[in-house]
Amino acid sequence: HIALGIDVTFGSEGSLDKKFDKLKEKIKKADFPKIKYFQSGDFRGEKKDIPEIILGVSRELVGELAALYAQNDGPSKKKLAVHPIQNLLAEQVLVQLEYFAKFAKNAGHEQFAQKVARTRALLLPALIAKGNKGSSEYGNDPVHQSIIAHVS
C-alpha cells in the first residue's frame, strides 16, 4: 500500500514557508505522520511513517478549474482530463519526495528516507504518464514556482 499525506494549498509565500518549516521540523524530530484507522483489502490497522508533501496552485488557476468542473459537460470534462495542471502537480510530487528523502537521510532517519524514496519510485511511472499533458503554459503559476523553489 502507498500512503501519502497531502496538504493542498493556494496560499501565499509566507504560508508556504510555515508549511515547509513544519514538515522539516517533523522529520527532524522523527514525528512521522500516521493513519490510525487504515483499512485496505485484508489489512486493517495503523499505517505509520507516511511521507507528506504540499501541492498547490494559484487561486486564479483553481478558479479556472472550478469553472470547467461546474460546466459538467462533455467538452469541459475532456479539457479537465488533459489539463496541463497535471504537469505541475506531478512535478511537485516528484520533486518534493526526492527532496524529503534526502532531507530525512541528512537528518539521520535513514529508514524513513528509504520509505520516501520507495514511495517516489512507486509513483514515478504513473506520475510521468499522467503529467505528460502537453504545454506547460501554467509553469509560471506563482504558488507552483514557490513550492518548487522551497525544495530546490
PDB file of C-alpha atoms in Angstrom:
ATOM      1  CA  HIS A   1       0.000   0.000   0.000  1.00  0.00           C
ATOM      2  CA  ILE A   2       1.126   3.522  -0.783  1.00  0.00           C
ATOM      3  CA  ALA A   3       0.171   6.275   1.607  1.00  0.00           C
ATOM      4  CA  LEU A   4       0.959   9.932   1.107  1.00  0.00           C
ATOM      5  CA  GLY A   5      -0.090  12.898   3.215  1.00  0.00           C
ATOM      6  CA  ILE A   6      -1.002  15.854   1.025  1.00  0.00           C
ATOM      7  CA  ASP A   7      -1.527  19.427   2.160  1.00  0.00           C
ATOM      8  CA  VAL A   8      -3.359  21.211  -0.663  1.00  0.00           C
ATOM      9  CA  THR A   9      -2.949  24.978  -0.775  1.00  0.00           C
ATOM     10  CA  PHE A  10      -3.302  28.074  -2.880  1.00  0.00           C
ATOM     11  CA  GLY A  11      -1.641  30.168  -0.220  1.00  0.00           C
ATOM     12  CA  SER A  12       0.933  32.889  -0.148  1.00  0.00           C
ATOM     13  CA  GLU A  13       4.703  32.692   0.157  1.00  0.00           C
ATOM     14  CA  GLY A  14       4.502  33.231   3.917  1.00  0.00           C
ATOM     15  CA  SER A  15       2.054  30.398   4.473  1.00  0.00           C
ATOM     16  CA  LEU A  16       4.191  28.089   2.324  1.00  0.00           C
ATOM     17  CA  ASP A  17       7.251  28.972   4.398  1.00  0.00           C
ATOM     18  CA  LYS A  18       5.390  27.905   7.537  1.00  0.00           C
ATOM     19  CA  LYS A  19       4.110  24.693   5.945  1.00  0.00           C
ATOM     20  CA  PHE A  20       7.550  23.622   4.723  1.00  0.00           C
ATOM     21  CA  ASP A  21       9.161  24.553   8.051  1.00  0.00           C
ATOM     22  CA  LYS A  22       6.576  22.399   9.832  1.00  0.00           C
ATOM     23  CA  LEU A  23       7.251  19.392   7.569  1.00  0.00           C
ATOM     24  CA  LYS A  24      11.009  19.723   8.057  1.00  0.00           C
ATOM     25  CA  GLU A  25      10.617  20.035  11.820  1.00  0.00           C
ATOM     26  CA  LYS A  26       8.515  16.857  11.921  1.00  0.00           C
ATOM     27  CA  ILE A  27      11.226  14.992  10.035  1.00  0.00           C
ATOM     28  CA  LYS A  28      13.982  16.324  12.305  1.00  0.00           C
ATOM     29  CA  LYS A  29      12.030  15.171  15.389  1.00  0.00           C
ATOM     30  CA  ALA A  30      11.098  11.831  13.771  1.00  0.00           C
ATOM     31  CA  ASP A  31       7.457  12.808  14.245  1.00  0.00           C
ATOM     32  CA  PHE A  32       6.293  10.999  11.138  1.00  0.00           C
ATOM     33  CA  PRO A  33       2.597  11.055  10.222  1.00  0.00           C
ATOM     34  CA  LYS A  34       0.389   8.012  10.662  1.00  0.00           C
ATOM     35  CA  ILE A  35      -3.112   6.880   9.852  1.00  0.00           C
ATOM     36  CA  LYS A  36      -4.652   5.447  12.982  1.00  0.00           C
ATOM     37  CA  TYR A  37      -7.532   3.559  11.342  1.00  0.00           C
ATOM     38  CA  PHE A  38      -6.232   2.332   7.980  1.00  0.00           C
ATOM     39  CA  GLN A  39      -8.088  -0.357   6.060  1.00  0.00           C
ATOM     40  CA  SER A  40      -7.335  -1.793   2.635  1.00  0.00           C
ATOM     41  CA  GLY A  41      -8.214  -5.286   1.490  1.00  0.00           C
ATOM     42  CA  ASP A  42      -7.388  -7.699   4.279  1.00  0.00           C
ATOM     43  CA  PHE A  43      -5.193  -5.210   6.134  1.00  0.00           C
ATOM     44  CA  ARG A  44      -6.644  -3.223   8.991  1.00  0.00           C
ATOM     45  CA  GLY A  45      -4.649  -1.233  11.496  1.00  0.00           C
ATOM     46  CA  GLU A  46      -2.274   1.642  11.865  1.00  0.00           C
ATOM     47  CA  LYS A  47      -0.189   2.849   8.919  1.00  0.00           C
ATOM     48  CA  LYS A  48       2.975   4.573  10.161  1.00  0.00           C
ATOM     49  CA  ASP A  49       5.688   6.805   8.761  1.00  0.00           C
ATOM     50  CA  ILE A  50       3.707   8.367   5.940  1.00  0.00           C
ATOM     51  CA  PRO A  51       5.553  10.860   3.736  1.00  0.00           C
ATOM     52  CA  GLU A  52       3.964  14.303   3.487  1.00  0.00           C
ATOM     53  CA  ILE A  53       4.055  16.865   0.692  1.00  0.00           C
ATOM     54  CA  ILE A  54       2.419  20.159  -0.209  1.00  0.00           C
ATOM     55  CA  LEU A  55       0.579  20.617  -3.503  1.00  0.00           C
ATOM     56  CA  GLY A  56      -0.661  23.962  -4.693  1.00  0.00           C
ATOM     57  CA  VAL A  57      -1.541  26.376  -7.442  1.00  0.00           C
ATOM     58  CA  SER A  58      -2.815  29.944  -7.502  1.00  0.00           C
ATOM     59  CA  ARG A  59      -6.378  30.982  -6.725  1.00  0.00           C
ATOM     60  CA  GLU A  60      -6.779  32.011 -10.351  1.00  0.00           C
ATOM     61  CA  LEU A  61      -5.938  28.547 -11.605  1.00  0.00           C
ATOM     62  CA  VAL A  62      -8.224  26.963  -9.007  1.00  0.00           C
ATOM     63  CA  GLY A  63     -10.993  29.283 -10.251  1.00  0.00           C
ATOM     64  CA  GLU A  64     -10.381  28.239 -13.847  1.00  0.00           C
ATOM     65  CA  LEU A  65     -10.545  24.557 -12.909  1.00  0.00           C
ATOM     66  CA  ALA A  66     -13.678  25.082 -10.814  1.00  0.00           C
ATOM     67  CA  ALA A  67     -15.391  26.843 -13.730  1.00  0.00           C
ATOM     68  CA  LEU A  68     -14.576  23.930 -16.051  1.00  0.00           C
ATOM     69  CA  TYR A  69     -15.811  21.443 -13.462  1.00  0.00           C
ATOM     70  CA  ALA A  70     -19.037  23.389 -12.883  1.00  0.00           C
ATOM     71  CA  GLN A  71     -19.922  23.277 -16.581  1.00  0.00           C
ATOM     72  CA  ASN A  72     -20.274  19.498 -16.200  1.00  0.00           C
ATOM     73  CA  ASP A  73     -20.464  18.848 -19.937  1.00  0.00           C
ATOM     74  CA  GLY A  74     -18.501  16.664 -22.348  1.00  0.00           C
ATOM     75  CA  PRO A  75     -16.108  19.331 -23.675  1.00  0.00           C
ATOM     76  CA  SER A  76     -15.303  20.593 -20.171  1.00  0.00           C
ATOM     77  CA  LYS A  77     -14.682  17.068 -18.891  1.00  0.00           C
ATOM     78  CA  LYS A  78     -12.305  16.459 -21.803  1.00  0.00           C
ATOM     79  CA  LYS A  79     -10.432  19.692 -21.040  1.00  0.00           C
ATOM     80  CA  LEU A  80     -10.082  18.662 -17.395  1.00  0.00           C
ATOM     81  CA  ALA A  81      -8.879  15.176 -18.358  1.00  0.00           C
ATOM     82  CA  VAL A  82      -5.909  16.640 -20.237  1.00  0.00           C
ATOM     83  CA  HIS A  83      -5.424  19.893 -18.351  1.00  0.00           C
ATOM     84  CA  PRO A  84      -1.763  20.946 -18.010  1.00  0.00           C
ATOM     85  CA  ILE A  85      -2.192  21.310 -14.230  1.00  0.00           C
ATOM     86  CA  GLN A  86      -1.347  17.619 -14.180  1.00  0.00           C
ATOM     87  CA  ASN A  87       2.199  18.572 -15.265  1.00  0.00           C
ATOM     88  CA  LEU A  88       2.534  20.953 -12.335  1.00  0.00           C
ATOM     89  CA  LEU A  89       1.179  18.568  -9.722  1.00  0.00           C
ATOM     90  CA  ALA A  90       3.257  15.625 -10.988  1.00  0.00           C
ATOM     91  CA  GLU A  91       6.370  17.786 -10.837  1.00  0.00           C
ATOM     92  CA  GLN A  92       5.530  18.958  -7.307  1.00  0.00           C
ATOM     93  CA  VAL A  93       5.040  15.386  -6.064  1.00  0.00           C
ATOM     94  CA  LEU A  94       8.239  14.008  -7.584  1.00  0.00           C
ATOM     95  CA  VAL A  95      10.483  16.928  -6.661  1.00  0.00           C
ATOM     96  CA  GLN A  96       9.247  17.028  -3.064  1.00  0.00           C
ATOM     97  CA  LEU A  97       9.555  13.289  -2.477  1.00  0.00           C
ATOM     98  CA  GLU A  98      13.130  13.407  -3.751  1.00  0.00           C
ATOM     99  CA  TYR A  99      13.891  16.423  -1.558  1.00  0.00           C
ATOM    100  CA  PHE A 100      12.320  14.999   1.605  1.00  0.00           C
ATOM    101  CA  ALA A 101      14.063  11.635   1.130  1.00  0.00           C
ATOM    102  CA  LYS A 102      17.416  13.471   1.104  1.00  0.00           C
ATOM    103  CA  PHE A 103      16.352  15.722   3.971  1.00  0.00           C
ATOM    104  CA  ALA A 104      15.371  12.716   6.132  1.00  0.00           C
ATOM    105  CA  LYS A 105      18.625  10.947   5.337  1.00  0.00           C
ATOM    106  CA  ASN A 106      20.634  14.053   6.271  1.00  0.00           C
ATOM    107  CA  ALA A 107      18.618  14.290   9.498  1.00  0.00           C
ATOM    108  CA  GLY A 108      19.707  10.746  10.393  1.00  0.00           C
ATOM    109  CA  HIS A 109      16.433   8.994   9.609  1.00  0.00           C
ATOM    110  CA  GLU A 110      17.659   6.505   7.021  1.00  0.00           C
ATOM    111  CA  GLN A 111      14.688   4.133   7.288  1.00  0.00           C
ATOM    112  CA  PHE A 112      12.149   6.935   6.731  1.00  0.00           C
ATOM    113  CA  ALA A 113      14.296   8.311   3.896  1.00  0.00           C
ATOM    114  CA  GLN A 114      14.187   4.916   2.200  1.00  0.00           C
ATOM    115  CA  LYS A 115      10.408   4.774   2.598  1.00  0.00           C
ATOM    116  CA  VAL A 116      10.027   8.216   0.994  1.00  0.00           C
ATOM    117  CA  ALA A 117      12.342   7.188  -1.857  1.00  0.00           C
ATOM    118  CA  ARG A 118      10.363   3.947  -2.373  1.00  0.00           C
ATOM    119  CA  THR A 119       7.120   5.931  -2.466  1.00  0.00           C
ATOM    120  CA  ARG A 120       8.621   8.163  -5.154  1.00  0.00           C
ATOM    121  CA  ALA A 121       9.839   5.156  -7.147  1.00  0.00           C
ATOM    122  CA  LEU A 122       6.397   3.541  -6.990  1.00  0.00           C
ATOM    123  CA  LEU A 123       4.608   6.733  -8.056  1.00  0.00           C
ATOM    124  CA  LEU A 124       7.115   7.764 -10.718  1.00  0.00           C
ATOM    125  CA  PRO A 125       5.731   5.796 -13.714  1.00  0.00           C
ATOM    126  CA  ALA A 126       2.137   6.856 -13.100  1.00  0.00           C
ATOM    127  CA  LEU A 127       3.042  10.494 -12.491  1.00  0.00           C
ATOM    128  CA  ILE A 128       5.208  10.691 -15.585  1.00  0.00           C
ATOM    129  CA  ALA A 129       2.367   9.268 -17.678  1.00  0.00           C
ATOM    130  CA  LYS A 130      -0.259  11.466 -16.027  1.00  0.00           C
ATOM    131  CA  GLY A 131       1.890  14.572 -16.152  1.00  0.00           C
ATOM    132  CA  ASN A 132       2.559  14.380 -19.880  1.00  0.00           C
ATOM    133  CA  LYS A 133      -0.351  16.613 -20.909  1.00  0.00           C
ATOM    134  CA  GLY A 134       1.175  18.964 -23.412  1.00  0.00           C
ATOM    135  CA  SER A 135       2.333  22.511 -22.933  1.00  0.00           C
ATOM    136  CA  SER A 136       3.117  23.778 -19.500  1.00  0.00           C
ATOM    137  CA  GLU A 137       1.533  27.183 -20.001  1.00  0.00           C
ATOM    138  CA  TYR A 138       0.886  27.234 -16.266  1.00  0.00           C
ATOM    139  CA  GLY A 139       4.537  26.752 -15.309  1.00  0.00           C
ATOM    140  CA  ASN A 140       4.676  30.395 -14.238  1.00  0.00           C
ATOM    141  CA  ASP A 141       1.977  29.871 -11.625  1.00  0.00           C
ATOM    142  CA  PRO A 142       3.349  31.698  -8.549  1.00  0.00           C
ATOM    143  CA  VAL A 143       2.315  29.070  -5.996  1.00  0.00           C
ATOM    144  CA  HIS A 144       3.801  26.283  -8.126  1.00  0.00           C
ATOM    145  CA  GLN A 145       7.037  28.235  -8.537  1.00  0.00           C
ATOM    146  CA  SER A 146       7.212  28.876  -4.808  1.00  0.00           C
ATOM    147  CA  ILE A 147       6.732  25.203  -3.956  1.00  0.00           C
ATOM    148  CA  ILE A 148       9.471  24.164  -6.391  1.00  0.00           C
ATOM    149  CA  ALA A 149      11.766  26.901  -5.041  1.00  0.00           C
ATOM    150  CA  HIS A 150      11.308  25.601  -1.476  1.00  0.00           C
ATOM    151  CA  VAL A 151      12.682  22.193  -2.412  1.00  0.00           C
ATOM    152  CA  SER A 152      15.311  23.143  -4.994  1.00  0.00           C
TER     153      SER A 152
END
